[in-house]
Coordinates of C-alpha atoms in Angstrom, one line a residue:
M1 CA 27.5 -13.0 36.7
S2 CA 30.8 -14.7 37.2
K3 CA 33.8 -13.7 35.0
N4 CA 36.7 -16.0 34.3
I5 CA 40.2 -15.3 33.0
N6 CA 41.7 -17.1 29.9
N7 CA 38.3 -18.4 28.8
S8 CA 39.0 -18.3 25.1
T9 CA 40.7 -21.6 24.7
V10 CA 38.6 -24.6 23.6
D11 CA 38.6 -27.5 26.0
Y12 CA 38.1 -30.5 23.7
T13 CA 38.1 -32.9 26.6
Q14 CA 34.7 -31.6 27.9
K15 CA 31.5 -31.8 25.9
V16 CA 28.9 -29.1 26.6
L17 CA 26.4 -30.2 24.0
E18 CA 25.8 -33.7 22.6
V19 CA 23.4 -34.2 19.8
K20 CA 22.7 -37.8 18.7
N21 CA 20.7 -38.9 15.7
L22 CA 18.4 -35.9 16.1
K23 CA 15.3 -35.9 13.8
K24 CA 12.6 -33.3 13.5
Y25 CA 9.8 -34.1 11.0
F26 CA 6.9 -31.9 10.1
Y27 CA 3.7 -33.4 8.8
V28 CA 1.6 -31.7 6.1
G29 CA -1.9 -32.8 4.9
V30 CA -4.0 -35.7 6.1
G31 CA -4.9 -39.2 4.9
K32 CA -3.5 -40.2 1.5
N33 CA -2.2 -36.6 1.0
K34 CA -0.2 -36.6 4.2
L35 CA 3.4 -35.7 3.6
T36 CA 6.4 -36.0 5.9
V37 CA 9.0 -33.2 5.7
P38 CA 12.3 -34.2 7.3
A39 CA 13.5 -30.8 8.3
V40 CA 16.3 -32.3 10.5
D41 CA 17.2 -35.9 9.5
N42 CA 19.6 -37.9 11.7
V43 CA 21.9 -35.1 12.7
S44 CA 24.7 -35.8 15.2
F45 CA 27.5 -33.5 16.5
D46 CA 29.2 -32.5 19.8
V47 CA 30.1 -28.9 20.9
H48 CA 33.0 -28.6 23.4
K49 CA 33.6 -26.2 26.2
R50 CA 34.3 -22.6 25.0
E51 CA 34.0 -23.7 21.4
V52 CA 32.1 -21.8 18.7
F53 CA 30.5 -24.4 16.5
G54 CA 29.2 -23.1 13.1
L55 CA 26.2 -24.4 11.3
V56 CA 25.9 -23.2 7.7
G57 CA 23.8 -23.9 4.6
E58 CA 21.2 -22.4 2.3
S59 CA 17.8 -21.2 3.5
G60 CA 15.5 -24.1 4.3
C61 CA 18.3 -26.6 5.0
G62 CA 17.3 -27.1 8.6
K63 CA 19.8 -24.9 10.5
T64 CA 17.2 -22.9 12.5
T65 CA 15.0 -26.0 13.1
T66 CA 18.1 -27.8 14.5
G67 CA 18.7 -24.9 16.9
R68 CA 15.1 -24.6 18.0
T69 CA 14.8 -28.4 18.5
I70 CA 17.9 -28.3 20.7
I71 CA 16.6 -25.6 22.8
K72 CA 13.2 -27.4 23.1
L73 CA 11.1 -24.9 21.1
Y74 CA 10.3 -27.9 19.0
N75 CA 9.8 -31.4 20.3
P76 CA 12.3 -33.8 18.7
T77 CA 10.8 -36.5 16.5
D78 CA 13.7 -38.8 17.4
G79 CA 17.2 -38.7 18.8
S80 CA 18.5 -37.0 22.0
V81 CA 20.1 -33.8 23.2
D82 CA 22.4 -33.7 26.2
L83 CA 23.6 -30.5 27.9
N84 CA 26.5 -30.7 30.4
G85 CA 25.9 -34.5 30.6
I86 CA 22.2 -34.2 31.4
R87 CA 19.5 -35.2 28.9
I88 CA 17.3 -32.2 28.3
G89 CA 15.3 -33.5 25.3
A90 CA 14.6 -36.6 23.3
G91 CA 12.2 -38.0 20.7
F92 CA 10.6 -41.4 20.5
G93 CA 9.6 -41.7 16.8
G94 CA 12.2 -44.5 16.4
H95 CA 10.5 -46.5 19.2
V96 CA 7.1 -46.1 17.5
Q97 CA 8.5 -47.4 14.3
N98 CA 10.1 -50.3 16.2
I99 CA 6.7 -51.3 17.6
K100 CA 5.3 -51.4 14.1
Q101 CA 8.2 -53.5 12.9
I102 CA 7.8 -55.9 15.9
K103 CA 4.2 -56.4 15.1
L104 CA 5.0 -57.1 11.4
E105 CA 7.7 -59.5 12.2
A106 CA 5.4 -61.4 14.6
K107 CA 2.7 -61.6 12.0
E108 CA 5.2 -63.0 9.5
A109 CA 6.5 -65.5 12.1
I110 CA 3.0 -66.8 12.7
L111 CA 2.3 -67.1 9.0
R112 CA 5.4 -69.3 8.6
L113 CA 4.0 -71.8 11.0
D114 CA 1.2 -72.7 8.6
P115 CA 2.7 -73.7 5.2
A116 CA -0.6 -73.0 3.4
K117 CA -0.9 -69.5 4.8
I118 CA 2.7 -68.6 4.1
R119 CA 2.3 -69.7 0.5
V120 CA -0.7 -67.5 0.2
Y121 CA 1.1 -64.6 1.9
N122 CA 4.1 -65.0 -0.4
L123 CA 1.8 -65.1 -3.5
E124 CA 0.0 -62.0 -2.3
V125 CA 3.3 -60.1 -1.7
E126 CA 4.6 -61.1 -5.1
A127 CA 1.4 -60.0 -6.8
E128 CA 1.4 -56.7 -4.9
K129 CA 5.0 -56.0 -6.1
K130 CA 3.9 -56.6 -9.7
I131 CA 0.9 -54.3 -9.3
D132 CA 3.1 -51.6 -7.7
Y133 CA 5.4 -51.7 -10.8
I134 CA 2.4 -51.4 -13.1
K135 CA 1.0 -48.5 -11.1
Q136 CA 4.4 -46.7 -11.4
D137 CA 4.1 -47.3 -15.2
I138 CA 0.7 -45.7 -15.2
V139 CA 2.1 -42.7 -13.3
I140 CA 4.8 -42.4 -16.0
L141 CA 2.2 -42.7 -18.7
K142 CA 0.2 -39.9 -17.2
K143 CA 3.3 -37.7 -17.1
K144 CA 4.0 -38.7 -20.7
Q145 CA 0.5 -37.6 -21.7
K146 CA 1.0 -34.2 -19.9
D147 CA 4.3 -33.7 -21.8
E148 CA 2.8 -34.7 -25.1
M149 CA -0.1 -32.4 -24.6
K150 CA 2.3 -29.6 -23.9
K151 CA 4.1 -30.2 -27.2
V152 CA 0.7 -30.4 -29.1
M153 CA -0.3 -27.0 -27.6
Q154 CA 3.1 -25.4 -28.2
P155 CA 2.0 -23.6 -31.4
V156 CA -0.9 -22.0 -29.6
E157 CA 1.4 -20.8 -26.8
Q158 CA 3.9 -19.5 -29.3
Y159 CA 1.3 -17.7 -31.3
A160 CA 0.0 -16.0 -28.1
A161 CA 3.5 -15.0 -27.0
D162 CA 4.4 -13.6 -30.5
L163 CA 1.1 -11.6 -30.6
Y164 CA 1.6 -10.3 -27.1
Q165 CA 5.1 -9.1 -28.1
L166 CA 3.8 -7.4 -31.2
K167 CA 1.1 -5.6 -29.2
S168 CA 3.5 -4.5 -26.5
L169 CA 5.9 -3.0 -29.1
F170 CA 3.1 -1.3 -30.9
T171 CA 1.7 0.2 -27.7
L172 CA 5.2 1.4 -26.7
D173 CA 5.8 3.0 -30.1
I174 CA 2.5 4.9 -30.0
A175 CA 3.3 6.1 -26.5
K176 CA 6.7 7.3 -27.7
F177 CA 5.1 9.2 -30.7
N178 CA 2.6 11.0 -28.3
Y179 CA 5.3 11.8 -25.8
N180 CA 7.6 13.4 -28.4
F181 CA 4.7 15.4 -29.8
A182 CA 3.8 16.7 -26.3
L183 CA 7.4 17.6 -25.7
K184 CA 7.8 19.6 -28.9
K185 CA 4.4 21.2 -28.5
N186 CA 5.3 22.5 -25.0
E187 CA 8.6 23.8 -26.4
I188 CA 6.8 25.7 -29.2
Q189 CA 4.2 27.1 -26.8
G190 CA 7.0 28.4 -24.6
L191 CA 8.4 30.4 -27.5
T192 CA 5.2 32.3 -27.8
H193 CA 5.8 34.0 -24.5
N194 CA 8.4 36.5 -23.5
S195 CA 10.2 34.6 -20.7
V196 CA 12.4 37.6 -19.9
E197 CA 9.4 39.7 -19.3
S198 CA 8.0 37.1 -17.0
E199 CA 11.3 37.0 -15.1
Y200 CA 11.2 40.8 -14.8
K201 CA 7.7 40.7 -13.3
T202 CA 8.8 38.1 -10.8
E203 CA 11.8 40.2 -9.7
L204 CA 9.4 43.2 -9.3
A205 CA 7.1 41.2 -7.1
I206 CA 10.0 40.0 -4.9
A207 CA 11.2 43.6 -4.5
E208 CA 7.7 44.8 -3.6
T209 CA 7.1 42.0 -1.1
T210 CA 10.5 42.7 0.5
Y211 CA 9.8 46.4 0.7
N212 CA 6.3 46.0 2.2
H213 CA 7.6 43.5 4.8
K214 CA 10.3 45.9 6.0
L215 CA 8.0 48.9 5.8
G216 CA 5.4 47.1 8.0
G217 CA 8.2 46.2 10.5
L218 CA 9.3 49.8 10.8
K219 CA 5.7 51.1 11.3
D220 CA 5.0 48.5 14.0
S221 CA 8.3 49.1 15.8
A222 CA 7.9 50.2 19.4
A223 CA 11.6 50.4 20.2
L224 CA 12.4 53.3 17.8
K225 CA 11.5 57.0 18.0
K226 CA 9.0 58.4 15.6
E227 CA 11.7 60.6 13.9
T228 CA 14.0 57.6 13.5
I229 CA 11.2 55.6 12.0
E230 CA 10.3 58.3 9.5
E231 CA 14.0 58.7 8.5
R232 CA 14.4 55.0 8.0
I233 CA 11.1 54.8 6.0
Q234 CA 12.4 57.5 3.6
T235 CA 15.7 55.6 3.2
L236 CA 13.8 52.4 2.5
K237 CA 11.6 54.1 -0.1
A238 CA 14.7 55.5 -1.8
T239 CA 16.4 52.1 -1.8
Y240 CA 13.2 50.5 -3.2
Q241 CA 12.9 53.1 -6.0
Q242 CA 16.6 52.7 -6.8
N243 CA 16.1 48.9 -7.1
L244 CA 13.1 49.4 -9.4
S245 CA 15.2 51.7 -11.6
E246 CA 18.1 49.2 -11.8
L247 CA 15.7 46.3 -12.6
K248 CA 14.0 48.4 -15.3
A249 CA 17.4 49.5 -16.8
E250 CA 18.6 45.9 -16.7
F251 CA 15.5 44.1 -18.2
T252 CA 14.3 46.7 -20.7
P253 CA 16.8 45.9 -23.4
L254 CA 16.6 42.2 -22.6
I255 CA 12.8 42.3 -23.0
A256 CA 13.0 44.1 -26.3
D257 CA 15.6 41.6 -27.6
A258 CA 13.5 38.6 -26.5
E259 CA 10.4 40.2 -28.1
K260 CA 12.2 40.1 -31.4
H261 CA 12.6 36.3 -31.1
R262 CA 9.1 35.6 -29.8
L263 CA 7.2 33.3 -32.0
P264 CA 3.8 34.6 -33.2
K265 CA 0.9 32.6 -32.0
A266 CA -0.4 32.0 -35.5
E267 CA 3.0 30.6 -36.6
A268 CA 3.2 28.5 -33.4
K269 CA -0.3 27.1 -34.1
A270 CA 0.8 26.2 -37.7
Q271 CA 4.0 24.4 -36.4
I272 CA 1.9 22.5 -33.8
N273 CA -0.6 21.4 -36.5
A274 CA 2.3 20.2 -38.7
L275 CA 3.7 18.3 -35.8
N276 CA 0.3 16.8 -35.0
D277 CA -0.1 15.7 -38.7
E278 CA 3.4 14.1 -38.5
R279 CA 2.4 12.3 -35.3
K280 CA -0.8 11.0 -37.0
A281 CA 1.2 9.9 -40.0
L282 CA 3.6 8.0 -37.8
I283 CA 0.8 6.3 -35.9
A284 CA -0.9 5.3 -39.1
S285 CA 2.3 3.9 -40.5
R286 CA 3.0 2.0 -37.3
Q287 CA -0.6 0.8 -37.2
K288 CA -0.2 -0.5 -40.8
Q289 CA 3.1 -2.2 -39.9
F290 CA 1.5 -3.8 -36.9
E291 CA -1.4 -5.2 -39.0
E292 CA 1.1 -6.5 -41.5
D293 CA 3.3 -8.2 -38.8
K294 CA 0.1 -9.6 -37.2
A295 CA -1.0 -11.0 -40.6
K296 CA 2.4 -12.8 -40.9
L297 CA 1.9 -14.7 -37.7
V298 CA 0.7 -18.2 -38.5
M299 CA -2.6 -18.9 -36.8
P300 CA -2.6 -22.5 -35.4
N301 CA -5.1 -24.8 -37.0
K302 CA -7.4 -25.4 -34.0
A303 CA -9.2 -28.3 -35.6
Q304 CA -5.9 -30.1 -36.3
L305 CA -4.6 -29.3 -32.8
Q306 CA -7.8 -30.7 -31.2
A307 CA -7.4 -33.8 -33.4
D308 CA -3.8 -34.2 -32.3
A309 CA -4.7 -33.7 -28.6
L310 CA -7.5 -36.3 -28.9
K311 CA -5.1 -38.7 -30.5
V312 CA -2.5 -38.2 -27.7
K313 CA -5.2 -38.8 -25.1
A314 CA -6.5 -41.8 -26.9
D315 CA -3.1 -43.4 -27.3
V316 CA -2.0 -42.9 -23.7
Q317 CA -5.5 -43.8 -22.4
Q318 CA -5.2 -47.1 -24.4
E319 CA -1.9 -47.9 -22.8
I320 CA -3.3 -47.0 -19.3
V321 CA -6.3 -49.3 -20.0
Q322 CA -3.9 -52.1 -21.0
K323 CA -2.0 -51.6 -17.7
Q324 CA -5.2 -51.6 -15.7
A325 CA -6.2 -54.8 -17.5
E326 CA -2.8 -56.3 -16.5
I327 CA -3.6 -55.4 -12.9
A328 CA -7.0 -57.0 -13.1
K329 CA -5.5 -60.1 -14.7
I330 CA -2.9 -60.4 -11.9
K331 CA -5.6 -60.2 -9.3
V332 CA -7.7 -62.9 -11.1
E333 CA -4.7 -65.2 -11.5
L334 CA -3.8 -64.7 -7.8
K335 CA -7.3 -65.8 -6.8
E336 CA -7.2 -68.8 -9.1
T337 CA -3.7 -69.8 -7.9
I338 CA -4.8 -69.6 -4.3
A339 CA -8.0 -71.5 -5.0
N340 CA -6.0 -74.3 -6.8
L341 CA -3.5 -74.7 -4.0
P342 CA -3.6 -78.1 -2.5
K343 CA -5.1 -78.1 0.9
L344 CA -2.8 -79.1 3.7
E345 CA -4.4 -80.6 6.7
L346 CA -2.4 -80.2 9.9
S347 CA -2.4 -83.1 12.3
Q348 CA -3.6 -82.7 15.9
D349 CA 0.0 -82.7 17.1
D350 CA 1.0 -80.0 14.5
Q351 CA -2.0 -77.9 15.5
Q352 CA -1.0 -78.1 19.2
S353 CA 2.6 -77.4 18.3
N354 CA 1.6 -74.3 16.2
K355 CA -0.6 -73.1 19.0
A356 CA 2.2 -73.2 21.5
A357 CA 4.6 -71.6 19.0
I358 CA 2.1 -68.8 18.3
E359 CA 1.7 -68.2 22.0
A360 CA 5.5 -68.0 22.4
I361 CA 5.7 -65.5 19.5
M362 CA 2.9 -63.4 20.9
N363 CA 4.6 -63.4 24.3
E364 CA 7.9 -62.4 22.8
R365 CA 6.1 -59.7 20.7
D366 CA 4.3 -58.3 23.8
E367 CA 7.6 -58.3 25.8
K368 CA 9.4 -56.3 23.0
I369 CA 6.5 -53.9 22.7
R370 CA 6.4 -53.4 26.4
F371 CA 10.2 -52.6 26.4
E372 CA 9.7 -50.0 23.6
K373 CA 6.7 -48.5 25.4
D374 CA 8.8 -48.3 28.6
Q375 CA 11.5 -46.4 26.6
I376 CA 8.8 -44.0 25.3
R377 CA 7.5 -43.4 28.8
D378 CA 11.1 -42.8 30.1
I379 CA 11.7 -40.3 27.3
K380 CA 8.4 -38.4 28.0
T381 CA 9.4 -38.4 31.7
V382 CA 12.8 -36.9 30.8
N383 CA 11.3 -34.3 28.7
R384 CA 9.0 -33.2 31.5
S385 CA 11.5 -33.7 34.4
K386 CA 12.6 -30.9 36.7
E387 CA 16.2 -31.9 36.2
S388 CA 16.1 -31.3 32.4
L389 CA 14.2 -28.0 32.9
V390 CA 16.9 -26.8 35.4
A391 CA 19.7 -28.0 33.1
S392 CA 18.2 -26.4 30.0
R393 CA 18.2 -23.0 31.7
K394 CA 22.0 -22.9 31.1
M395 CA 21.2 -22.7 27.4
Q396 CA 19.8 -19.5 25.8
M397 CA 19.0 -18.4 22.3
I398 CA 19.7 -15.2 20.3
F399 CA 17.1 -14.9 17.6
Q400 CA 17.5 -14.0 14.0
D401 CA 15.2 -11.0 13.7
P402 CA 16.1 -8.2 16.1
I403 CA 12.7 -6.5 15.4
S404 CA 10.1 -9.3 15.7
S405 CA 11.9 -11.0 18.5
L406 CA 11.3 -8.0 20.9
N407 CA 7.9 -7.3 22.2
P408 CA 7.1 -3.7 21.1
R409 CA 4.7 -3.2 24.1
M410 CA 7.4 -4.0 26.7
T411 CA 10.3 -1.8 27.9
V412 CA 13.9 -3.0 27.6
K413 CA 13.9 -3.8 31.3
E414 CA 10.8 -5.9 30.9
I415 CA 12.2 -7.7 27.9
I416 CA 15.6 -8.5 29.3
G417 CA 14.3 -9.3 32.8
E418 CA 11.4 -11.5 31.7
G419 CA 13.4 -14.7 32.2
L420 CA 14.2 -13.7 35.8
V421 CA 10.5 -12.9 36.4
I422 CA 9.5 -16.3 35.1
L423 CA 12.2 -18.0 37.1
G424 CA 11.1 -16.2 40.3
G425 CA 13.0 -15.4 43.5
Y426 CA 14.2 -11.9 42.4
T427 CA 13.0 -8.5 43.7
D428 CA 12.4 -5.7 41.3
D429 CA 15.5 -3.9 42.5
E430 CA 17.6 -7.0 41.9
I431 CA 16.2 -7.4 38.4
S432 CA 16.9 -3.7 37.6
E433 CA 20.5 -4.1 38.8
R434 CA 21.1 -7.2 36.7
V435 CA 19.5 -5.6 33.7
A436 CA 21.7 -2.6 34.0
H437 CA 24.7 -4.9 34.3
V438 CA 24.0 -6.9 31.2
L439 CA 23.2 -3.7 29.2
E440 CA 26.7 -2.4 30.1
L441 CA 28.1 -5.8 29.2
V442 CA 26.7 -5.5 25.6
G443 CA 27.8 -1.9 25.2
L444 CA 24.5 -0.1 26.0
S445 CA 23.7 2.5 28.6
P446 CA 21.7 1.3 31.6
D447 CA 19.5 4.4 31.0
Y448 CA 18.1 2.6 28.0
A449 CA 16.2 0.2 30.3
T450 CA 13.1 2.5 30.3
R451 CA 12.9 2.8 26.5
Y452 CA 10.9 0.7 24.0
P453 CA 12.3 -1.4 21.1
H454 CA 11.2 1.1 18.3
E455 CA 13.6 3.7 19.8
F456 CA 16.7 1.7 18.8
S457 CA 18.6 0.9 15.7
G458 CA 18.9 -2.7 14.3
G459 CA 22.3 -3.2 15.9
Q460 CA 21.1 -1.9 19.3
R461 CA 18.1 -4.2 19.2
Q462 CA 20.3 -7.2 18.5
R463 CA 22.4 -6.2 21.5
I464 CA 19.2 -6.1 23.6
G465 CA 18.5 -9.7 22.4
I466 CA 22.0 -10.7 23.4
A467 CA 21.5 -9.1 26.8
R468 CA 18.3 -11.0 27.2
A469 CA 20.2 -14.3 26.7
L470 CA 23.1 -13.3 29.0
I471 CA 21.0 -12.3 32.0
M472 CA 20.2 -16.0 32.6
N473 CA 23.9 -16.6 33.1
P474 CA 24.1 -19.4 30.5
N475 CA 27.2 -21.4 29.6
F476 CA 25.8 -22.3 26.1
I477 CA 24.2 -19.9 23.6
I478 CA 22.5 -20.7 20.3
A479 CA 23.0 -17.7 18.0
D480 CA 20.4 -18.1 15.2
E481 CA 21.7 -15.9 12.4
P482 CA 22.2 -12.9 14.7
I483 CA 23.7 -10.8 12.0
S484 CA 21.7 -11.6 8.8
A485 CA 19.3 -8.7 9.2
L486 CA 22.0 -6.1 10.0
D487 CA 24.2 -3.8 7.9
V488 CA 27.8 -4.8 7.3
S489 CA 29.3 -2.4 9.7
I490 CA 26.8 -3.4 12.4
R491 CA 27.6 -7.1 11.7
A492 CA 31.2 -6.5 12.6
Q493 CA 30.2 -4.8 15.9
V494 CA 27.9 -7.8 16.9
I495 CA 30.6 -10.3 16.0
N496 CA 33.2 -8.4 18.0
L497 CA 30.8 -8.2 20.9
L498 CA 30.2 -12.0 20.8
T499 CA 34.0 -12.6 20.6
E500 CA 34.5 -10.4 23.7
L501 CA 31.7 -12.1 25.6
R502 CA 33.1 -15.5 24.7
E503 CA 36.5 -14.6 26.0
E504 CA 35.2 -12.8 29.1
L505 CA 32.5 -15.3 30.2
G506 CA 33.8 -18.5 28.7
L507 CA 30.7 -19.1 26.6
T508 CA 30.1 -22.0 24.3
I509 CA 28.3 -20.9 21.1
L510 CA 26.3 -22.7 18.4
F511 CA 26.6 -20.1 15.6
I512 CA 24.0 -20.4 12.8
A513 CA 24.7 -18.3 9.7
H514 CA 24.7 -17.8 6.0
D515 CA 27.8 -15.6 5.6
L516 CA 30.7 -18.1 5.2
S517 CA 33.4 -15.4 5.6
V518 CA 32.0 -14.5 9.0
V519 CA 31.8 -18.2 10.0
R520 CA 35.4 -18.8 9.0
F521 CA 36.5 -15.8 11.1
F522 CA 34.4 -16.6 14.2
C523 CA 34.0 -20.4 14.4
D524 CA 36.4 -23.1 15.5
R525 CA 34.5 -25.9 13.7
I526 CA 31.9 -25.8 10.9
A527 CA 29.2 -28.2 9.9
V528 CA 27.6 -27.8 6.5
M529 CA 23.9 -28.8 6.2
Y530 CA 21.9 -29.7 3.1
Y531 CA 18.2 -30.7 3.3
G532 CA 18.3 -31.7 7.0
K533 CA 21.6 -33.6 6.9
I534 CA 25.2 -32.7 7.8
V535 CA 27.2 -33.3 4.6
E536 CA 30.6 -32.1 5.9
L537 CA 32.1 -31.3 9.3
A538 CA 35.6 -30.0 9.9
P539 CA 37.7 -27.4 11.7
S540 CA 37.2 -24.0 10.1
E541 CA 40.5 -23.6 8.2
E542 CA 40.5 -27.2 7.2
L543 CA 37.1 -26.9 5.6
F544 CA 38.0 -23.9 3.6
A545 CA 41.4 -25.3 2.6
N546 CA 40.1 -28.8 1.7
P547 CA 36.4 -28.9 1.0
M548 CA 35.5 -32.4 0.0
H549 CA 31.7 -32.7 -0.5
P550 CA 30.4 -31.2 -3.8
Y551 CA 27.8 -29.1 -2.0
T552 CA 30.5 -27.5 0.2
R553 CA 32.5 -26.7 -2.8
S554 CA 29.5 -25.1 -4.4
L555 CA 28.9 -22.9 -1.3
L556 CA 32.5 -21.8 -1.2
S557 CA 32.6 -21.0 -4.9
A558 CA 29.7 -18.6 -4.3
I559 CA 31.6 -16.4 -1.9
P560 CA 32.4 -13.0 -3.6
Q561 CA 35.8 -11.4 -3.0
P562 CA 36.7 -7.7 -3.1
D563 CA 39.3 -8.4 -5.9
P564 CA 38.3 -7.7 -9.5
D565 CA 41.1 -10.0 -10.9
Y566 CA 39.9 -12.8 -8.7
E567 CA 36.3 -12.2 -9.6
K568 CA 37.0 -12.3 -13.3
G569 CA 38.5 -15.8 -12.9
R570 CA 36.2 -17.1 -10.3
K571 CA 34.3 -20.2 -11.4
R572 CA 30.9 -20.9 -9.9
I573 CA 30.4 -24.6 -9.1
N574 CA 26.8 -25.7 -9.3
Y575 CA 25.7 -28.6 -7.1
D576 CA 23.6 -31.3 -8.7
P577 CA 22.2 -33.7 -6.0
S578 CA 21.3 -36.2 -8.8
Q579 CA 25.0 -37.1 -9.1
H580 CA 24.6 -39.3 -6.0
D581 CA 23.3 -42.8 -6.4
Y582 CA 22.2 -43.9 -2.9
R583 CA 19.7 -46.6 -4.0
I584 CA 21.9 -49.5 -3.0
E585 CA 24.9 -48.1 -1.1
K586 CA 23.7 -45.9 1.7
P587 CA 25.8 -42.8 2.8
S588 CA 27.0 -41.9 6.2
L589 CA 29.4 -39.4 7.8
R590 CA 32.9 -40.8 7.3
E591 CA 36.3 -39.5 8.6
V592 CA 38.6 -38.6 5.7
A593 CA 41.1 -36.9 8.0
P594 CA 41.2 -36.4 11.8
G595 CA 38.1 -34.3 12.7
H596 CA 37.1 -34.0 9.0
L597 CA 33.9 -35.9 8.3
V598 CA 32.2 -36.2 4.9
Y599 CA 28.7 -37.6 4.0
A600 CA 29.3 -40.3 1.4
N601 CA 28.9 -44.0 0.6
D602 CA 31.7 -46.5 0.0
K603 CA 32.2 -45.7 -3.6
E604 CA 32.2 -41.9 -3.1
F605 CA 34.4 -42.2 -0.1
E606 CA 37.2 -43.9 -2.1
V607 CA 37.2 -41.0 -4.6
I608 CA 37.0 -38.4 -1.8
K609 CA 40.1 -39.9 -0.1
Q610 CA 42.1 -39.6 -3.4
D611 CA 40.8 -36.0 -3.9
Y612 CA 41.9 -35.2 -0.3
V613 CA 45.5 -36.3 -1.0
K614 CA 45.5 -34.2 -4.2
S615 CA 44.1 -31.2 -2.3
L616 CA 46.8 -31.4 0.4
A617 CA 49.5 -31.6 -2.3
Q618 CA 48.0 -28.6 -4.2
N619 CA 47.8 -26.5 -1.0
K620 CA 51.5 -27.2 -0.3
T621 CA 52.4 -26.1 -3.8
N622 CA 50.4 -22.9 -3.4
V623 CA 52.1 -22.1 -0.1
S624 CA 55.5 -22.7 -1.6
T625 CA 54.8 -20.5 -4.5
K626 CA 53.5 -17.7 -2.2
D627 CA 56.7 -18.0 -0.1
N628 CA 58.9 -17.7 -3.2
V629 CA 57.0 -14.7 -4.5
A630 CA 57.3 -13.0 -1.0
K631 CA 61.1 -13.6 -1.0
Q632 CA 61.5 -12.2 -4.5
T633 CA 59.5 -9.1 -3.4
E634 CA 61.7 -8.6 -0.4
V635 CA 64.9 -8.9 -2.5

């Protein structure tokens, strides 16, 4: 494995990874219930040589899916991925959509050649739009019915909740009465016994056991003479008798004194009976209170509720029937309008002309479709090509979970060397040598190669995962939340290790993480993801100093600080995606400052530019204030 010197400086003139319009969609369900989940939606970014590029966002935003799509664990739906200038993966979903669009455009072009058909087509399209609007109204009405029914049934739900609370409090109080009674009962029963006498008997038993143990040891001794054994036995007996005398002298007055305070059993029984009567009285009183509180609850009028529910259903159903009647009316009117259209007879020349035009349209359509299919075939060829396979070997991944990512049935040597075995061309001795080398590189002993994953801590397992990636001698690594499952102290060790490896080997890293403080420390540039899209991209310090997108501000406001004064004044910013109106003006990544991109439409971008200027001015003011405070402190 080659080592370079001065490999920590980012070379922004050379791109290692180029991601363009990457999409990864997952499909759920079938038929009418089929849903498309855009896990990664039109993501583009570049990672330069020796750069650490951070990808942050909440769980489910698409960070891990992006990394797995780049490394070809998932096939891209659309877009492309280039590594060191070589295309290693691409999707063709866009070309499939282009084919559908080409067919639709050809169909419309053919319809325009016949005035009668185009008029019918336009009438059908217009009618379909009206029907769609009415269907949306029906959906709204059904939701309205659901909400109204919920309001109607609210008294029933409230009554059930109040009754449940009463029963819970009643059960809790009864349990408390029984517990207090049992506690006091045990206390009284304890007073009927002489505890000092019990302690005296325990001490006697201990002394006797100790004496018998030592006596048995002396009798069984083969190392001492008989005379010596007899002498020591006599000494032991004397000591034992002395201990008994001392215990008796110590405990006799104590036992007598305790006997004076011992509660007679008859009196104890009377006290327990009194406590039991008190408990029963409390339970009866609480039972009475529960019944009174229960009687105060207003029982909903079921007959009235059923009548109200039927009225709500009838009213909404009447509106739905009216809407359905409107749909039927539109369809009837459409048929009548089409039937009453004047018939246009085309001349022989017009028919011949249309026939030639249709043939030209079909030829053009076929040519465009052929081009799109050629593109799809080229993409499939690239995805299966040997060149892309060889190029992609220069990219490795460190997985999130250091436990499940390691096969428990394989030794460390087998886990780390698996890539070399698959690649082929290495002897067992060569693999052992390289495994030992990368283990030392990540701070582990080569002797660990014969162990299994369960014998290591979480931090050590993650180091094994890093070694597995490094043994393939990559120049680009995708680190998928490599510290999220580790303790804070272990996280620091792993981050320091990655920093050392980056400087020593000149690695380029795509770092996926949740912890923004770690990302700020470790990454050169950061991209913030939200629901499959990059909403902001900027150099690390620039992003933290001037966050422009509302979601980025929300993330940064959630970072806790080890400063009580700061925490008291910290204001949490909640992100509301409904604040964006993208129905007409569509958003895109726009550059608000050199290297600082924000996802916004035209209207939002104008506001963001003004906010950016204000943010710069505020940062300058804060720096000036800190400098003045520092100078005053020095004086």
